[in-house]
PDB file of C-alpha atoms in Angstrom:
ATOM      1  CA  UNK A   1    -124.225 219.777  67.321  1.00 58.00           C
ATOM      2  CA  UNK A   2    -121.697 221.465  65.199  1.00 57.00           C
ATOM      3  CA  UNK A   3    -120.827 224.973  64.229  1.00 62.00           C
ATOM      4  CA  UNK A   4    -119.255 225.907  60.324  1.00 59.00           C
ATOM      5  CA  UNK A   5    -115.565 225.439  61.985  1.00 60.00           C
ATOM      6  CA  UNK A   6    -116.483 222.212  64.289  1.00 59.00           C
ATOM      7  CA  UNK A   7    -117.505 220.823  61.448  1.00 53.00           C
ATOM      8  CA  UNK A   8    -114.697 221.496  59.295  1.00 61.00           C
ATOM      9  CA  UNK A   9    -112.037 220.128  61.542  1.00 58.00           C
ATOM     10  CA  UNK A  10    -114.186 216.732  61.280  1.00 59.00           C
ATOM     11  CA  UNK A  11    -114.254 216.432  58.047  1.00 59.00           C
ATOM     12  CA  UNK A  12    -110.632 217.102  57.584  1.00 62.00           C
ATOM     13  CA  UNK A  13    -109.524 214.455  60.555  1.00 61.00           C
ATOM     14  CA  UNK A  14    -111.563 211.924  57.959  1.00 61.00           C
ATOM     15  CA  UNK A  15    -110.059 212.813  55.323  1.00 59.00           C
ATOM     16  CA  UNK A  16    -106.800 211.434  56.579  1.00 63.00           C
ATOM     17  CA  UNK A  17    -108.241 207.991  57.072  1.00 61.00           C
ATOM     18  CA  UNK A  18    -107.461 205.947  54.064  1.00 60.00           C
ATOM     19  CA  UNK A  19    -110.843 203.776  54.392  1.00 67.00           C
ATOM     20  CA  UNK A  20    -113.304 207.086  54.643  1.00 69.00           C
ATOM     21  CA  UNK A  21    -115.553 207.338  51.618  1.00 69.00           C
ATOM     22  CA  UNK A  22    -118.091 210.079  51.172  1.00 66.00           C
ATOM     23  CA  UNK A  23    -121.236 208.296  49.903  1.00 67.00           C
ATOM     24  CA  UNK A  24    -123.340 210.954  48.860  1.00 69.00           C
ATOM     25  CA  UNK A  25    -123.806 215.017  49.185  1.00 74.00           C
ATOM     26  CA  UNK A  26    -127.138 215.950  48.557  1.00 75.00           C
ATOM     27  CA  UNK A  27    -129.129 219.180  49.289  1.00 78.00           C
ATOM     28  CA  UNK A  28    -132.726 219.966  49.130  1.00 81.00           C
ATOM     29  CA  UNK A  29    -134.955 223.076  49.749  1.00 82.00           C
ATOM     30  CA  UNK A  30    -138.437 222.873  51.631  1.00 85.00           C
ATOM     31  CA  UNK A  31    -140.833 224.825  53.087  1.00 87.00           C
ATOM     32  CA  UNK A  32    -141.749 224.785  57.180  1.00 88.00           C
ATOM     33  CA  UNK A  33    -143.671 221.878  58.443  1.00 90.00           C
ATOM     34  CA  UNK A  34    -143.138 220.384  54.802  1.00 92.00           C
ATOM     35  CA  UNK A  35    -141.823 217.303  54.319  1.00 92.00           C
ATOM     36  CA  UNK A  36    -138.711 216.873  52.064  1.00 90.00           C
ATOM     37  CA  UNK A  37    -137.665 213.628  50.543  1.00 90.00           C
ATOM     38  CA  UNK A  38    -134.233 212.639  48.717  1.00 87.00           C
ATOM     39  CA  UNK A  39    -133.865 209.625  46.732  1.00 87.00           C
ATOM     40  CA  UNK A  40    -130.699 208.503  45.050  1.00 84.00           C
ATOM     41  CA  UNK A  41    -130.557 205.003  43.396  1.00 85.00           C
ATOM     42  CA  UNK A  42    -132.710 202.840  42.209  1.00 86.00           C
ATOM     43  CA  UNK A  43    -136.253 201.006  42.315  1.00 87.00           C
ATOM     44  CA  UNK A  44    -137.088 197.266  42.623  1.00 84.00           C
ATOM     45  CA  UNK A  45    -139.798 195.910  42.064  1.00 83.00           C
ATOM     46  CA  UNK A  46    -141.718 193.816  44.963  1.00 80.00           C
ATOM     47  CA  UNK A  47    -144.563 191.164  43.338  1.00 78.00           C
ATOM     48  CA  UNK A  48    -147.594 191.138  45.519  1.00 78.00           C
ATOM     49  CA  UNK A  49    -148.955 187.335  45.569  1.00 76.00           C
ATOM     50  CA  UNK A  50    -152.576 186.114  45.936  1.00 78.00           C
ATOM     51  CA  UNK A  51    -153.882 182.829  47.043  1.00 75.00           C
ATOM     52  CA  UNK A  52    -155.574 180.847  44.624  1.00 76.00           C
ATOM     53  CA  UNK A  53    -157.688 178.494  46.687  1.00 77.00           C
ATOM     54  CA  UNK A  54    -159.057 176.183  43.485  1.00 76.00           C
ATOM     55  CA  UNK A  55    -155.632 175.664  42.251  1.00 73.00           C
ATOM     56  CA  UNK A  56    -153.746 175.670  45.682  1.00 70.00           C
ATOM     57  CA  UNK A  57    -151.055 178.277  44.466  1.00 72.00           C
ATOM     58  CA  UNK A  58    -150.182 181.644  45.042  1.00 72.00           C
ATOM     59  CA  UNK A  59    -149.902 184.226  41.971  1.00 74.00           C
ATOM     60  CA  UNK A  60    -148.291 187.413  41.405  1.00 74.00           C
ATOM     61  CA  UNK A  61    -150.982 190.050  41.230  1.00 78.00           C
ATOM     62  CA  UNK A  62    -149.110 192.926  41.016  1.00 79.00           C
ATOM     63  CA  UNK A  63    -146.175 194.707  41.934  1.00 82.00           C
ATOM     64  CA  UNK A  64    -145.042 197.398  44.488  1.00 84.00           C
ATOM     65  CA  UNK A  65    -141.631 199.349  44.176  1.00 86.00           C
ATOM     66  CA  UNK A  66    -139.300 200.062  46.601  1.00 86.00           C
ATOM     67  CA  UNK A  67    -136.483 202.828  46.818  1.00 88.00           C
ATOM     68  CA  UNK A  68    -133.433 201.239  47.197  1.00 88.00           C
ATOM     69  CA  UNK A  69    -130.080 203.516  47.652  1.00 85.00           C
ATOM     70  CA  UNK A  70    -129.514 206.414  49.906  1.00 82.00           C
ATOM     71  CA  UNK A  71    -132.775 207.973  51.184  1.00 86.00           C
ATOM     72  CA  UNK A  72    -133.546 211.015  53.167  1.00 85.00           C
ATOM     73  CA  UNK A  73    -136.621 211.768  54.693  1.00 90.00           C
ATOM     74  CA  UNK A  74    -136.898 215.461  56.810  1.00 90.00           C
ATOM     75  CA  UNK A  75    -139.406 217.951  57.661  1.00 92.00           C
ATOM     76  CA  UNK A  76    -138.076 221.201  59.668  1.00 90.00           C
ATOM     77  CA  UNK A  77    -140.054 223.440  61.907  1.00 91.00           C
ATOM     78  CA  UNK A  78    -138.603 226.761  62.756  1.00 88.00           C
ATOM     79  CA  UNK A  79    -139.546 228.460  65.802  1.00 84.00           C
ATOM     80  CA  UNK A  80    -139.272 231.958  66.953  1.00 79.00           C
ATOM     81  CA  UNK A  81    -135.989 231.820  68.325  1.00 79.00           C
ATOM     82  CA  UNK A  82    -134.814 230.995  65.257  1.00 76.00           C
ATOM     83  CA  UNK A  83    -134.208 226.944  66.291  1.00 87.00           C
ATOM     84  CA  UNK A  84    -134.693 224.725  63.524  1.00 89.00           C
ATOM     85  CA  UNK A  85    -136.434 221.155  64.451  1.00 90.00           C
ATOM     86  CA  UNK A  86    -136.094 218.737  62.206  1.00 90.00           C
ATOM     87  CA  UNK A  87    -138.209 215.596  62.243  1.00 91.00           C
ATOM     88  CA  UNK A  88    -135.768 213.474  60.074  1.00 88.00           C
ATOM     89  CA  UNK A  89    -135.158 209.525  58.481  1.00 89.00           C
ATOM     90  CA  UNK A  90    -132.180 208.879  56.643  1.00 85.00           C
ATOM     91  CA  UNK A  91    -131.843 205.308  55.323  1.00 85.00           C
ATOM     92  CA  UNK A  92    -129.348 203.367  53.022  1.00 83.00           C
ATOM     93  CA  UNK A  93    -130.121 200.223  51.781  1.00 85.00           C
ATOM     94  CA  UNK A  94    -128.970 198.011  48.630  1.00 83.00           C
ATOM     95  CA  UNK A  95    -129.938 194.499  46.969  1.00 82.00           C
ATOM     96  CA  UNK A  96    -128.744 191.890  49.046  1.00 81.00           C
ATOM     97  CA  UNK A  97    -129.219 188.624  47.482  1.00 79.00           C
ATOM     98  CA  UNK A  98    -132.608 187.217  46.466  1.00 78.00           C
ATOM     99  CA  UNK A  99    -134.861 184.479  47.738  1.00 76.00           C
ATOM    100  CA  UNK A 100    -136.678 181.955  46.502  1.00 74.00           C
ATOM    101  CA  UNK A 101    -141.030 181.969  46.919  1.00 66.00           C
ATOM    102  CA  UNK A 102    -141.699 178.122  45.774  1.00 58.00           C
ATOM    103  CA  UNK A 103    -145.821 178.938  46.060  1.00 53.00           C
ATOM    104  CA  UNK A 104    -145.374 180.998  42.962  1.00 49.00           C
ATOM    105  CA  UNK A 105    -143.354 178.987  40.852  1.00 55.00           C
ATOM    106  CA  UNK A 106    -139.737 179.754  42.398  1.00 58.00           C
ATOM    107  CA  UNK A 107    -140.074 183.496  41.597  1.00 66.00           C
ATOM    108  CA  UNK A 108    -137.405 185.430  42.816  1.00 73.00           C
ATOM    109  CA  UNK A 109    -137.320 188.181  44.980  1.00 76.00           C
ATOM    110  CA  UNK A 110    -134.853 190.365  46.374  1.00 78.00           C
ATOM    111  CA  UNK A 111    -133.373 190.769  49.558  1.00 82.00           C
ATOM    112  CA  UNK A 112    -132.998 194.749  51.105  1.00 84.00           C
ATOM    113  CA  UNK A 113    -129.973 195.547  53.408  1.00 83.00           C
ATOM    114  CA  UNK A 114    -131.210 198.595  55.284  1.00 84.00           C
ATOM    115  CA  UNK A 115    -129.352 200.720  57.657  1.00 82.00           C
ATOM    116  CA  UNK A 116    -131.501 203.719  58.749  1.00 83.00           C
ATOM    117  CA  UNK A 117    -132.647 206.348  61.514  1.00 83.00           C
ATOM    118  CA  UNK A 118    -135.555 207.985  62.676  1.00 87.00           C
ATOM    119  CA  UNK A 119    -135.775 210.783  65.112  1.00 87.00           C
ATOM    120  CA  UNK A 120    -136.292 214.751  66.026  1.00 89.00           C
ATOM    121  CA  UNK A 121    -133.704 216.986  67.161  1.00 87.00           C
ATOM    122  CA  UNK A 122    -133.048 220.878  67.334  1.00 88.00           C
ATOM    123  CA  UNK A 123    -130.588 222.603  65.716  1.00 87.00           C
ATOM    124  CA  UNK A 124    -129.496 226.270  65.532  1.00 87.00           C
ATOM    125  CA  UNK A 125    -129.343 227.998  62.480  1.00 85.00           C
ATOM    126  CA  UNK A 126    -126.342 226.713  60.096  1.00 81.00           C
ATOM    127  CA  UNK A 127    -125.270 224.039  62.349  1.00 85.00           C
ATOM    128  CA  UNK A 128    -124.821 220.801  62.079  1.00 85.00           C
ATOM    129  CA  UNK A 129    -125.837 217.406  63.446  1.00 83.00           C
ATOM    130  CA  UNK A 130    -124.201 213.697  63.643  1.00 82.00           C
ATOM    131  CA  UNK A 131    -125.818 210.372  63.220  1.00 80.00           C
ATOM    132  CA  UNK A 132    -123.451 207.427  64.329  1.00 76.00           C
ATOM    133  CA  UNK A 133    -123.304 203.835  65.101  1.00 71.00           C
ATOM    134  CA  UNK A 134    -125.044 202.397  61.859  1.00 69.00           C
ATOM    135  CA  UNK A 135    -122.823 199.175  61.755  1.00 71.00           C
ATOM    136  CA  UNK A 136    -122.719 197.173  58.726  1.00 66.00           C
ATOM    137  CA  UNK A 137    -120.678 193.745  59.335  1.00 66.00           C
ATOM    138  CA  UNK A 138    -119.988 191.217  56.957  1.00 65.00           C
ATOM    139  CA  UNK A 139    -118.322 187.877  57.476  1.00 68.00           C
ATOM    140  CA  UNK A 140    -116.551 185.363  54.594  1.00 67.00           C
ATOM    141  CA  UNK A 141    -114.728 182.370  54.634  1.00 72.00           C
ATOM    142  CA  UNK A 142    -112.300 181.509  51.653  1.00 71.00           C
ATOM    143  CA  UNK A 143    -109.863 179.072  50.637  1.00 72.00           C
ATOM    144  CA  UNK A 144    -106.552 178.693  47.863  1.00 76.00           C
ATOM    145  CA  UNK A 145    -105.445 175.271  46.954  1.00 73.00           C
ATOM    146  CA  UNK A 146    -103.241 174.201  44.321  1.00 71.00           C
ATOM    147  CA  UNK A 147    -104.419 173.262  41.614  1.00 74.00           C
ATOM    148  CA  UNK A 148    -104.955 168.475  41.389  1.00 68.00           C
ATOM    149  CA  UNK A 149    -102.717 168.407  44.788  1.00 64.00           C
ATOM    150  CA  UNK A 150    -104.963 170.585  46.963  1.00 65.00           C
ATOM    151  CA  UNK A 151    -107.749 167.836  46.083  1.00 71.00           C
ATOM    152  CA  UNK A 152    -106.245 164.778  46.838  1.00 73.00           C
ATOM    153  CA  UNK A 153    -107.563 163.296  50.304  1.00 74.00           C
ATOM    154  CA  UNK A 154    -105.790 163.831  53.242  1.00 69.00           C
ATOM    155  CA  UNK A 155    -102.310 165.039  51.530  1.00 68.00           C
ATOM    156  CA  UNK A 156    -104.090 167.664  49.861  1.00 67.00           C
ATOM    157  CA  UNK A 157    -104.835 170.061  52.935  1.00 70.00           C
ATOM    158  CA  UNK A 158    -101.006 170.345  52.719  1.00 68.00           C
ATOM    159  CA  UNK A 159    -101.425 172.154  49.804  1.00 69.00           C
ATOM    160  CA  UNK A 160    -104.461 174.464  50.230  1.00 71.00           C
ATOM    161  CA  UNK A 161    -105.159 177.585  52.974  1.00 74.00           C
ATOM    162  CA  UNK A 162    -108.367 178.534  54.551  1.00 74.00           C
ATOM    163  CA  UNK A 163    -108.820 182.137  55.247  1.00 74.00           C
ATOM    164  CA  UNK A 164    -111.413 184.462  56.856  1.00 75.00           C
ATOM    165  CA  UNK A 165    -111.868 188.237  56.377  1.00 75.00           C
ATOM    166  CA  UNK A 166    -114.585 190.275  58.242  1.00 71.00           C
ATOM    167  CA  UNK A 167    -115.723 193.697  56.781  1.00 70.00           C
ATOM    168  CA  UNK A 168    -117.382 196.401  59.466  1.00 71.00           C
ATOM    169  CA  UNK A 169    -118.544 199.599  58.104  1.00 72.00           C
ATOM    170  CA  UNK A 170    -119.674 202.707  60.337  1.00 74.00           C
ATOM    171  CA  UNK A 171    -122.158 205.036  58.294  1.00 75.00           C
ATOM    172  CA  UNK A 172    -121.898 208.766  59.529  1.00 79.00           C
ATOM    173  CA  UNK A 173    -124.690 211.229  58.667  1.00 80.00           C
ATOM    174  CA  UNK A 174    -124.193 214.637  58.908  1.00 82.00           C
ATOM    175  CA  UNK A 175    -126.883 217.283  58.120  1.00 84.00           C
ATOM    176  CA  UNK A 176    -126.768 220.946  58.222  1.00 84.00           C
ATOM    177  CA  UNK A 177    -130.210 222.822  58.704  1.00 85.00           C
ATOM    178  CA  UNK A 178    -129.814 226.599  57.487  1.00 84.00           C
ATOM    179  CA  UNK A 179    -133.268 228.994  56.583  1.00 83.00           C
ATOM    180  CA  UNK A 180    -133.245 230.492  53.520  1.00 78.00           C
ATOM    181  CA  UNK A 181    -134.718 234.344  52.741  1.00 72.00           C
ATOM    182  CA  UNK A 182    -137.987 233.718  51.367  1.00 65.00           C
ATOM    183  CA  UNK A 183    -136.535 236.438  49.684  1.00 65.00           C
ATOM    184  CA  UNK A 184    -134.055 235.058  47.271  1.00 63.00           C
ATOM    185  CA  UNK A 185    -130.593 233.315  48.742  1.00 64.00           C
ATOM    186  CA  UNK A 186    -127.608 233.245  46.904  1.00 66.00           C
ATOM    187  CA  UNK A 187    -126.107 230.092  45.427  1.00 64.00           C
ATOM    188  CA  UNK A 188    -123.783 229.375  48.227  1.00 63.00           C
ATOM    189  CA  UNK A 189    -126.239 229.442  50.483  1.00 64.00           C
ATOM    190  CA  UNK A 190    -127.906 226.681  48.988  1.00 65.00           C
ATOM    191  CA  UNK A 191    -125.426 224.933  47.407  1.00 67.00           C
ATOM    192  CA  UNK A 192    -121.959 223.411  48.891  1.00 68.00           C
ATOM    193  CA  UNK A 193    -119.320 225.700  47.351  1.00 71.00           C
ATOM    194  CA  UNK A 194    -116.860 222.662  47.276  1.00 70.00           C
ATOM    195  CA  UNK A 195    -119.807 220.517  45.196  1.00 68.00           C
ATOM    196  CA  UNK A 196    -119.860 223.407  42.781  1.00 72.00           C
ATOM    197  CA  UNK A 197    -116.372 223.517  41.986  1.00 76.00           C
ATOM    198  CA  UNK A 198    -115.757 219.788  41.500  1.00 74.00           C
ATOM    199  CA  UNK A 199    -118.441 219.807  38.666  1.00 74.00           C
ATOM    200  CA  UNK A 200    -116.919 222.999  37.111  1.00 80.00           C
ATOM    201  CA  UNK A 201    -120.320 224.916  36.904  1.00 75.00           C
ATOM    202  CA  UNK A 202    -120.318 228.801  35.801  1.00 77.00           C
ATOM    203  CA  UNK A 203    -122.855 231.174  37.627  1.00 74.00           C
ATOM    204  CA  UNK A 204    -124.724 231.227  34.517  1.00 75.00           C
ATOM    205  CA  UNK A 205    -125.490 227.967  34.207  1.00 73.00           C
ATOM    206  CA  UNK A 206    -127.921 227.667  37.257  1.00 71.00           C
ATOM    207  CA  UNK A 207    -131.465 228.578  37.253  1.00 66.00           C
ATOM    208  CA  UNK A 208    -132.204 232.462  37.350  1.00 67.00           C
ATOM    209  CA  UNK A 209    -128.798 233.626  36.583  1.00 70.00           C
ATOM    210  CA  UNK A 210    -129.452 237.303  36.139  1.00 70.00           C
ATOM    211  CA  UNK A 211    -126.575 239.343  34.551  1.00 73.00           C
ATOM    212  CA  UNK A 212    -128.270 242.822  35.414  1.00 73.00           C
ATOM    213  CA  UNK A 213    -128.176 243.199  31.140  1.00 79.00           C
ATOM    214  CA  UNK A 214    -131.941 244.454  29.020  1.00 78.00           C
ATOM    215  CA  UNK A 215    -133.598 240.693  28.546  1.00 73.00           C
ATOM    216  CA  UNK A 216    -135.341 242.326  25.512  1.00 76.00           C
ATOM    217  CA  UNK A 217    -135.014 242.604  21.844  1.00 76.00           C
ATOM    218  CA  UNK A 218    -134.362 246.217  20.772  1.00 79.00           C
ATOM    219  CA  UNK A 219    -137.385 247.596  18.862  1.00 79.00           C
ATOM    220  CA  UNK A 220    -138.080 247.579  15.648  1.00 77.00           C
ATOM    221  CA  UNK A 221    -136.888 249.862  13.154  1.00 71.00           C
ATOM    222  CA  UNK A 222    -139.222 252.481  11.633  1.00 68.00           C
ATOM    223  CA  UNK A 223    -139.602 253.634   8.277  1.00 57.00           C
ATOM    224  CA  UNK A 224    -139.821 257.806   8.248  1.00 57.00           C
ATOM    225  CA  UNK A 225    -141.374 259.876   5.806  1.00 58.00           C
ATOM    226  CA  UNK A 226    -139.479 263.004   5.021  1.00 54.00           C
TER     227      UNK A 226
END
């Protein structure tokens, strides 16, 4: 767990790895013991098959989607010491290759990486909380050859290289649980202040701006007999 400055000081000892990329920044706004979902990406869609015993087959008889992308699942429960609990399932996934069903004609369908968490932790107000250890490792072999020499049997491995890279990626999840005033809140309060100013938005351009001026129309003028 992580106070405003702890935090901070991570974020800026990542930022001076060359290979860190921030994936996604998202915020959402719930109420107690209310679930909250986040979805960014896209939806595929998964055929549901049936067994056709007269024919022998299997056919598609419908379809289910499912979320693919970065995925965040909470529901907070604020006590009264002012501890947030948050029951929480962050997931990222992506198409991964498809595969073949041959008892529907060869359809296709595709193949979901996942890398995702589920648990329940407690967190003070406006700190935050790190998820680690979601290790994504890829393997792949390749090879150059010159082009007629590197194919010619036996004297041709003198002209072509085999090489093999490996890719490991370590997803990080941090979340921040604050309470808002049922009140009102101001914008930073819900909103990263460095996620504002990247996209250049004015304080009139979000939702409820009020500038304190008369939202009406003046009234009407009225004719006067003398």
């Amino acid at each position: 767990m992580f106070s405003a400055d702890q935090f901070a000081l991570i974020l800026s000892a990542l930022k001076t790895q060359n290979q860190t990329k921030l994936v996604s920044n998202p915020t959402v706004v719930t109420l107690n013991n209310t679930e909250a979902q986040i979805h960014v990406g896209a939806e595929y869609p998964i055929p549901n098959y049936t067994y056709k015993a007269e024919r022998g087959t299997f056919e598609v008889s419908g379809f289910e989607y499912r979320p693919v992308g970065i995925i965040l699942k909470v529901t907070p429960q604020v006590n009264a010491q002012g501890c947030i609990k948050l029951t929480i399932e962050p997931e990222v996934s992506s198409q991964n290759g498809f595969t073949s069903f041959g008892g529907a004609g060869g359809a296709e369908i595709p193949i979901i990486a996942t890398r995702k968490a589920k648990t329940q932790v407690s967190l003070r107000d406006g700190f935050t909380m790190g998820i680690g250890g979601l290790i994504e490792s890829n393997a792949s072999d390749g090879e150059t050859r010159v082009p007629l020499l590197g194919s010619i049997p036996g004297l041709g491995r003198l002209f072509r290289s085999s090489s093999k890279t490996e890719d490991v990626r370590n997803l990080l999840i941090f979340i921040t649980a604050k309470t808002v005033s049922a009140d009102g809140a101001e914008i930073g309060a819900v909103f990263d202040p460095r996620s504002v100013r990247r996209m250049n938005l004015r304080e009139d351009e979000f939702p409820g701006f009020r500038d304190g001026s008369d939202p009406f129309a003046p009234p009407l003028a009225t004719d006067t007999q003398p």
